[in-house]
CSV table of C-alpha atoms in Angstrom, one decimal:
chain,number,residue,atom,x,y,z
Q,13,MET,CA,-3.8,-16.3,6.8
Q,14,ILE,CA,-6.4,-13.9,5.5
Q,15,PRO,CA,-9.8,-14.4,7.2
Q,16,PRO,CA,-12.7,-15.3,4.9
Q,17,ARG,CA,-14.1,-11.8,4.8
Q,18,SER,CA,-11.6,-9.1,5.7
Q,19,PRO,CA,-12.5,-5.7,7.2
Q,20,SER,CA,-14.1,-2.8,5.3
Q,21,PRO,CA,-12.3,-1.4,2.3
Q,22,LEU,CA,-9.4,0.8,3.1
Q,23,LEU,CA,-10.3,4.3,1.9
Q,24,ALA,CA,-8.3,6.6,4.2
Q,25,PRO,CA,-6.9,9.8,2.8
Q,26,PRO,CA,-3.4,9.4,1.3
Q,27,SER,CA,-1.3,10.6,4.2
Q,28,ALA,CA,-0.1,7.0,4.9
Q,29,LEU,CA,-0.6,3.6,3.5
Q,30,PRO,CA,-3.3,1.8,5.5
Q,31,VAL,CA,-3.1,-2.0,5.2
Q,32,GLN,CA,-4.9,-5.1,6.3
Q,33,ARG,CA,-2.5,-7.5,8.0
Q,34,ALA,CA,-2.8,-11.1,9.0
Q,35,SER,CA,0.4,-12.8,10.2
Q,36,GLU,CA,3.0,-11.9,7.6
Q,37,THR,CA,0.4,-11.3,4.8
Q,38,THR,CA,-0.5,-7.7,3.9
Q,39,LEU,CA,-3.4,-6.6,1.8
Q,40,TRP,CA,-4.0,-3.1,0.5
Q,41,LEU,CA,-7.3,-2.2,-1.1
Q,42,ALA,CA,-8.1,1.3,-2.2
Q,43,GLU,CA,-10.1,3.6,-4.5
Q,44,ALA,CA,-7.7,4.7,-7.3
Q,45,ASP,CA,-9.2,8.2,-7.4
Q,46,VAL,CA,-8.4,8.8,-3.7
Q,47,TRP,CA,-4.7,8.0,-4.2
Q,48,ALA,CA,-4.2,9.4,-7.7
Q,49,ASP,CA,-2.6,12.7,-6.7
Q,50,TRP,CA,-0.3,11.0,-4.2
Q,51,ALA,CA,0.8,8.4,-6.8
Q,52,GLY,CA,1.3,11.1,-9.5
Q,53,ARG,CA,3.7,13.0,-7.2
Q,54,LEU,CA,5.8,9.9,-6.4
Q,55,ALA,CA,5.7,8.2,-9.8
Q,56,PRO,CA,8.5,10.2,-11.5
Q,57,ARG,CA,10.9,9.3,-8.7
Q,58,VAL,CA,10.0,5.7,-7.7
Q,59,LEU,CA,8.9,4.0,-10.9
Q,60,ASP,CA,11.5,2.4,-13.2
Q,61,ALA,CA,11.7,3.2,-16.9
Q,62,GLY,CA,9.6,0.3,-18.0
Q,63,GLU,CA,6.8,1.2,-15.6
Q,64,LYS,CA,6.8,4.8,-16.8
Q,65,ARG,CA,6.6,3.7,-20.5
Q,66,ARG,CA,3.7,1.3,-19.7
Q,67,ALA,CA,1.8,4.1,-17.9
Q,68,GLU,CA,2.3,6.5,-20.8
Q,69,SER,CA,1.1,3.9,-23.3
Q,70,LEU,CA,-2.3,3.6,-21.6
Q,71,ARG,CA,-4.8,5.7,-23.5
Q,72,ARG,CA,-7.6,5.9,-21.0
Q,73,GLU,CA,-7.0,8.2,-18.1
Q,74,ALA,CA,-8.7,5.9,-15.6
Q,75,ASP,CA,-6.4,3.0,-16.6
Q,76,ARG,CA,-3.3,5.2,-16.3
Q,77,ARG,CA,-4.5,6.4,-12.9
Q,78,SER,CA,-5.1,2.9,-11.6
Q,79,TYR,CA,-1.8,1.6,-13.0
Q,80,LEU,CA,0.2,4.4,-11.3
Q,81,VAL,CA,-1.6,4.0,-7.9
Q,82,ALA,CA,-1.0,0.2,-8.0
Q,83,HIS,CA,2.7,0.3,-8.9
Q,84,VAL,CA,3.7,3.3,-6.7
Q,85,ALA,CA,1.9,1.7,-3.7
Q,86,LEU,CA,3.5,-1.7,-4.4
Q,87,ARG,CA,7.0,-0.1,-4.4
Q,88,VAL,CA,6.3,1.7,-1.1
Q,89,LEU,CA,5.0,-1.5,0.6
Q,90,LEU,CA,7.8,-3.6,-0.8
Q,91,GLY,CA,10.4,-1.0,0.2
Q,92,GLU,CA,8.9,-1.0,3.8
Q,93,ARG,CA,9.1,-4.8,4.0
Q,94,LEU,CA,12.6,-5.1,2.5
Q,95,GLY,CA,14.1,-2.1,4.2
Q,96,LEU,CA,14.7,-0.3,0.8
Q,97,ALA,CA,13.8,3.0,-0.8
Q,98,PRO,CA,10.8,2.4,-3.1
Q,99,GLU,CA,12.9,3.2,-6.2
Q,100,ALA,CA,15.6,0.7,-5.1
Q,101,VAL,CA,13.2,-2.3,-5.3
Q,102,ARG,CA,14.1,-4.3,-8.4
Q,103,LEU,CA,11.3,-6.2,-10.0
Q,104,GLY,CA,11.4,-9.0,-12.6
Q,105,ARG,CA,9.6,-12.1,-13.9
Q,106,ALA,CA,9.7,-15.7,-12.9
Q,107,VAL,CA,9.9,-18.5,-15.5
Q,108,CYS,CA,6.4,-19.1,-17.0
Q,109,PRO,CA,5.1,-22.5,-15.9
Q,110,CYS,CA,3.3,-22.9,-19.3
Q,111,CYS,CA,6.1,-22.3,-21.8
Q,112,GLY,CA,9.3,-21.7,-19.8
Q,113,GLY,CA,9.6,-18.2,-21.1
Q,114,PRO,CA,10.7,-15.2,-18.9
Q,115,HIS,CA,7.2,-13.9,-18.4
Q,116,GLY,CA,5.8,-15.7,-15.4
Q,117,ARG,CA,4.7,-14.3,-12.1
Q,118,PRO,CA,6.2,-10.9,-11.2
Q,119,VAL,CA,8.9,-11.2,-8.5
Q,120,VAL,CA,11.3,-9.2,-6.5
Q,121,GLU,CA,14.8,-9.7,-7.8
Q,122,GLY,CA,16.8,-11.3,-5.0
Q,123,GLY,CA,13.7,-12.5,-3.1
Q,124,GLY,CA,12.6,-11.4,0.3
Q,125,ALA,CA,8.8,-11.2,-0.4
Q,126,HIS,CA,6.2,-12.4,-2.7
Q,127,PHE,CA,3.6,-10.0,-4.1
Q,128,SER,CA,0.6,-9.7,-6.4
Q,129,LEU,CA,-1.3,-6.7,-7.7
Q,130,SER,CA,-4.6,-6.1,-9.5
Q,131,HIS,CA,-6.7,-3.1,-10.6
Q,132,GLY,CA,-10.2,-3.5,-11.8
Q,133,GLY,CA,-12.9,-0.9,-12.1
Q,134,SER,CA,-12.2,1.9,-9.6
Q,135,MET,CA,-10.3,-0.3,-7.2
Q,136,VAL,CA,-6.7,-1.3,-6.6
Q,137,LEU,CA,-5.7,-4.4,-4.6
Q,138,LEU,CA,-2.1,-5.4,-3.6
Q,139,GLY,CA,-0.9,-8.4,-1.6
Q,140,LEU,CA,2.4,-9.2,0.0
Q,141,ALA,CA,3.2,-12.5,1.7
Q,142,PRO,CA,6.1,-14.9,2.6
Q,143,VAL,CA,4.7,-17.5,0.2
Q,144,PRO,CA,3.5,-17.2,-3.5
Q,145,LEU,CA,0.1,-15.5,-3.7
Q,146,GLY,CA,-2.3,-14.0,-6.2
Q,147,VAL,CA,-4.9,-11.3,-5.8
Q,148,ASP,CA,-7.6,-10.0,-8.1
Q,149,VAL,CA,-10.3,-7.3,-8.0
Q,150,GLU,CA,-13.0,-7.1,-10.6
Q,151,ARG,CA,-15.9,-4.8,-11.3
Q,152,VAL,CA,-19.2,-6.6,-11.7
Q,153,PRO,CA,-19.7,-7.0,-15.5
Q,154,THR,CA,-22.8,-6.6,-17.6
Q,155,PRO,CA,-25.2,-9.6,-18.0
Q,156,GLU,CA,-24.1,-9.7,-21.6
Q,157,ALA,CA,-20.4,-10.1,-20.7
Q,158,ILE,CA,-21.3,-12.7,-18.1
Q,159,ALA,CA,-23.2,-14.7,-20.7
Q,160,GLU,CA,-20.2,-14.7,-23.0
Q,161,THR,CA,-17.6,-15.5,-20.4
Q,162,ALA,CA,-19.4,-18.0,-18.1
Q,163,ALA,CA,-18.8,-20.8,-20.6
Q,164,VAL,CA,-15.1,-20.8,-19.8
Q,165,LEU,CA,-15.6,-21.6,-16.1
Q,166,HIS,CA,-15.4,-25.0,-14.5
Q,167,PRO,CA,-18.4,-27.1,-15.4
Q,168,ASP,CA,-19.6,-27.2,-11.8
Q,169,GLU,CA,-19.4,-23.4,-11.6
Q,170,GLN,CA,-21.4,-23.1,-14.9
Q,171,ALA,CA,-24.0,-25.3,-13.4
Q,172,GLU,CA,-24.2,-23.2,-10.2
Q,173,LEU,CA,-24.7,-20.1,-12.2
Q,174,ALA,CA,-27.3,-21.6,-14.4
Q,175,VAL,CA,-29.7,-22.2,-11.5
Q,176,LEU,CA,-29.4,-18.7,-10.1
Q,177,ASP,CA,-32.0,-16.0,-10.8
Q,178,GLU,CA,-30.9,-13.0,-12.9
Q,179,GLU,CA,-30.4,-10.8,-9.9
Q,180,SER,CA,-28.0,-13.1,-8.1
Q,181,ARG,CA,-26.0,-14.3,-11.1
Q,182,PRO,CA,-23.7,-11.2,-11.6
Q,183,SER,CA,-22.3,-11.2,-8.1
Q,184,ALA,CA,-21.8,-14.9,-8.1
Q,185,PHE,CA,-20.0,-14.9,-11.4
Q,186,THR,CA,-17.8,-12.0,-10.3
Q,187,ARG,CA,-16.9,-13.8,-7.0
Q,188,ALA,CA,-15.9,-16.9,-9.0
Q,189,TRP,CA,-13.9,-14.9,-11.6
Q,190,ALA,CA,-11.9,-13.0,-8.9
Q,191,ARG,CA,-11.1,-16.2,-7.1
Q,192,LYS,CA,-10.1,-17.9,-10.3
Q,193,GLU,CA,-7.8,-15.1,-11.4
Q,194,ALA,CA,-6.2,-14.8,-8.0
Q,195,TYR,CA,-5.4,-18.5,-8.0
Q,196,LEU,CA,-4.1,-18.5,-11.6
Q,197,LYS,CA,-1.9,-15.5,-10.9
Q,198,GLY,CA,-0.7,-17.1,-7.8
Q,199,ILE,CA,0.5,-20.2,-9.6
Q,200,GLY,CA,2.1,-18.0,-12.3
Q,201,THR,CA,0.1,-19.1,-15.3
Q,202,GLY,CA,-2.6,-16.4,-15.5
Q,203,LEU,CA,-5.1,-17.2,-18.1
Q,204,GLY,CA,-2.5,-19.3,-20.0
Q,205,ARG,CA,-4.1,-22.1,-17.9
Q,206,SER,CA,-7.8,-22.8,-18.8
Q,207,PRO,CA,-10.2,-21.4,-16.2
Q,208,ALA,CA,-12.3,-24.5,-16.7
Q,209,LEU,CA,-9.7,-26.7,-15.0
Q,210,ASP,CA,-9.9,-25.5,-11.4
Q,211,TYR,CA,-13.0,-25.2,-9.2
Q,212,VAL,CA,-13.2,-22.3,-6.8
Q,213,GLY,CA,-17.0,-22.0,-6.5
Q,214,THR,CA,-19.6,-19.3,-7.0
Q,215,GLY,CA,-21.2,-19.2,-3.6
Q,216,VAL,CA,-20.7,-16.8,-0.7
Q,217,THR,CA,-17.9,-19.0,0.7
Q,218,PRO,CA,-15.0,-20.1,-1.6
Q,219,ALA,CA,-14.4,-23.7,-2.2
Q,220,ALA,CA,-11.3,-25.4,-0.8
Q,221,GLY,CA,-8.4,-24.2,-3.0
Q,222,PRO,CA,-6.9,-26.4,-5.6
Q,223,ASP,CA,-3.7,-28.3,-4.7
Q,224,GLY,CA,-3.8,-27.1,-1.1
Q,225,TRP,CA,-4.0,-23.4,-1.9
Q,226,THR,CA,-6.1,-21.2,0.3
Q,227,VAL,CA,-8.6,-18.9,-1.5
Q,228,ARG,CA,-10.4,-16.2,0.4
Q,229,ASP,CA,-12.7,-13.3,-0.5
Q,230,VAL,CA,-11.7,-9.7,0.2
Q,231,ALA,CA,-14.5,-7.3,1.1
Q,232,THR,CA,-15.2,-4.6,-1.5
Q,233,PRO,CA,-17.9,-2.2,-2.5
Q,234,ASP,CA,-21.0,-3.9,-3.9
Q,235,ASP,CA,-20.1,-3.3,-7.5
Q,236,HIS,CA,-16.8,-5.2,-7.2
Q,237,ALA,CA,-15.5,-8.5,-6.0
Q,238,ALA,CA,-12.0,-9.4,-4.9
Q,239,ALA,CA,-10.0,-12.4,-3.7
Q,240,VAL,CA,-6.6,-13.6,-2.5
Q,241,ALA,CA,-5.1,-17.0,-3.1
Q,242,LEU,CA,-2.2,-18.2,-0.9
Q,243,SER,CA,0.2,-21.0,-1.6
Q,244,PRO,CA,0.6,-23.9,0.9
Q,245,GLU,CA,4.4,-23.5,0.4
Q,246,LEU,CA,6.2,-22.7,3.6
């Protein structure tokens, strides 16, 4: 299980993939810029046709860079865990819990590991585990964006934010949003399930996870927040 605050962000040069490990759960957190050249070299060989098309469709260079780093590193880490070459890992989608369509949580075809990935701001976060999980990393948004988005949170989270001063509110909101997205990605719904339904808290310590899930924060630079949610399924 991931501890409540994991070690400092992993910003080593791209000579190897440094990871945070706890039992059979692996987290990889990195600055996209640090790994961009490494990912660019490997991408033509290890990504599948769909991933390459998606990368090419991204107009902003920063978005394309983060996408390539996340997906190349994911294939390297999954390949290491499954004993496969990165390009031999086959990825698909589970059934969506909301509508039954084939666009639910990303999965490894044939099983062997659960994974989740996120890229927000300048950071990329990946998670691998023997049970379903979700991860999310977010850049702290502007006060205007927070004011527009806070209304979709759980009512208790909205109340917690309302009593905070202007200086404390952005980090509290971003903590809650990262926890929320991690949980919703973990259960496979994403934002197809209303963020108002589940309470994860805005404080420095996450609330007990919904339905037995474990939600933990992941240490990031001050202008970001990140979280991992782990299923109770064994």
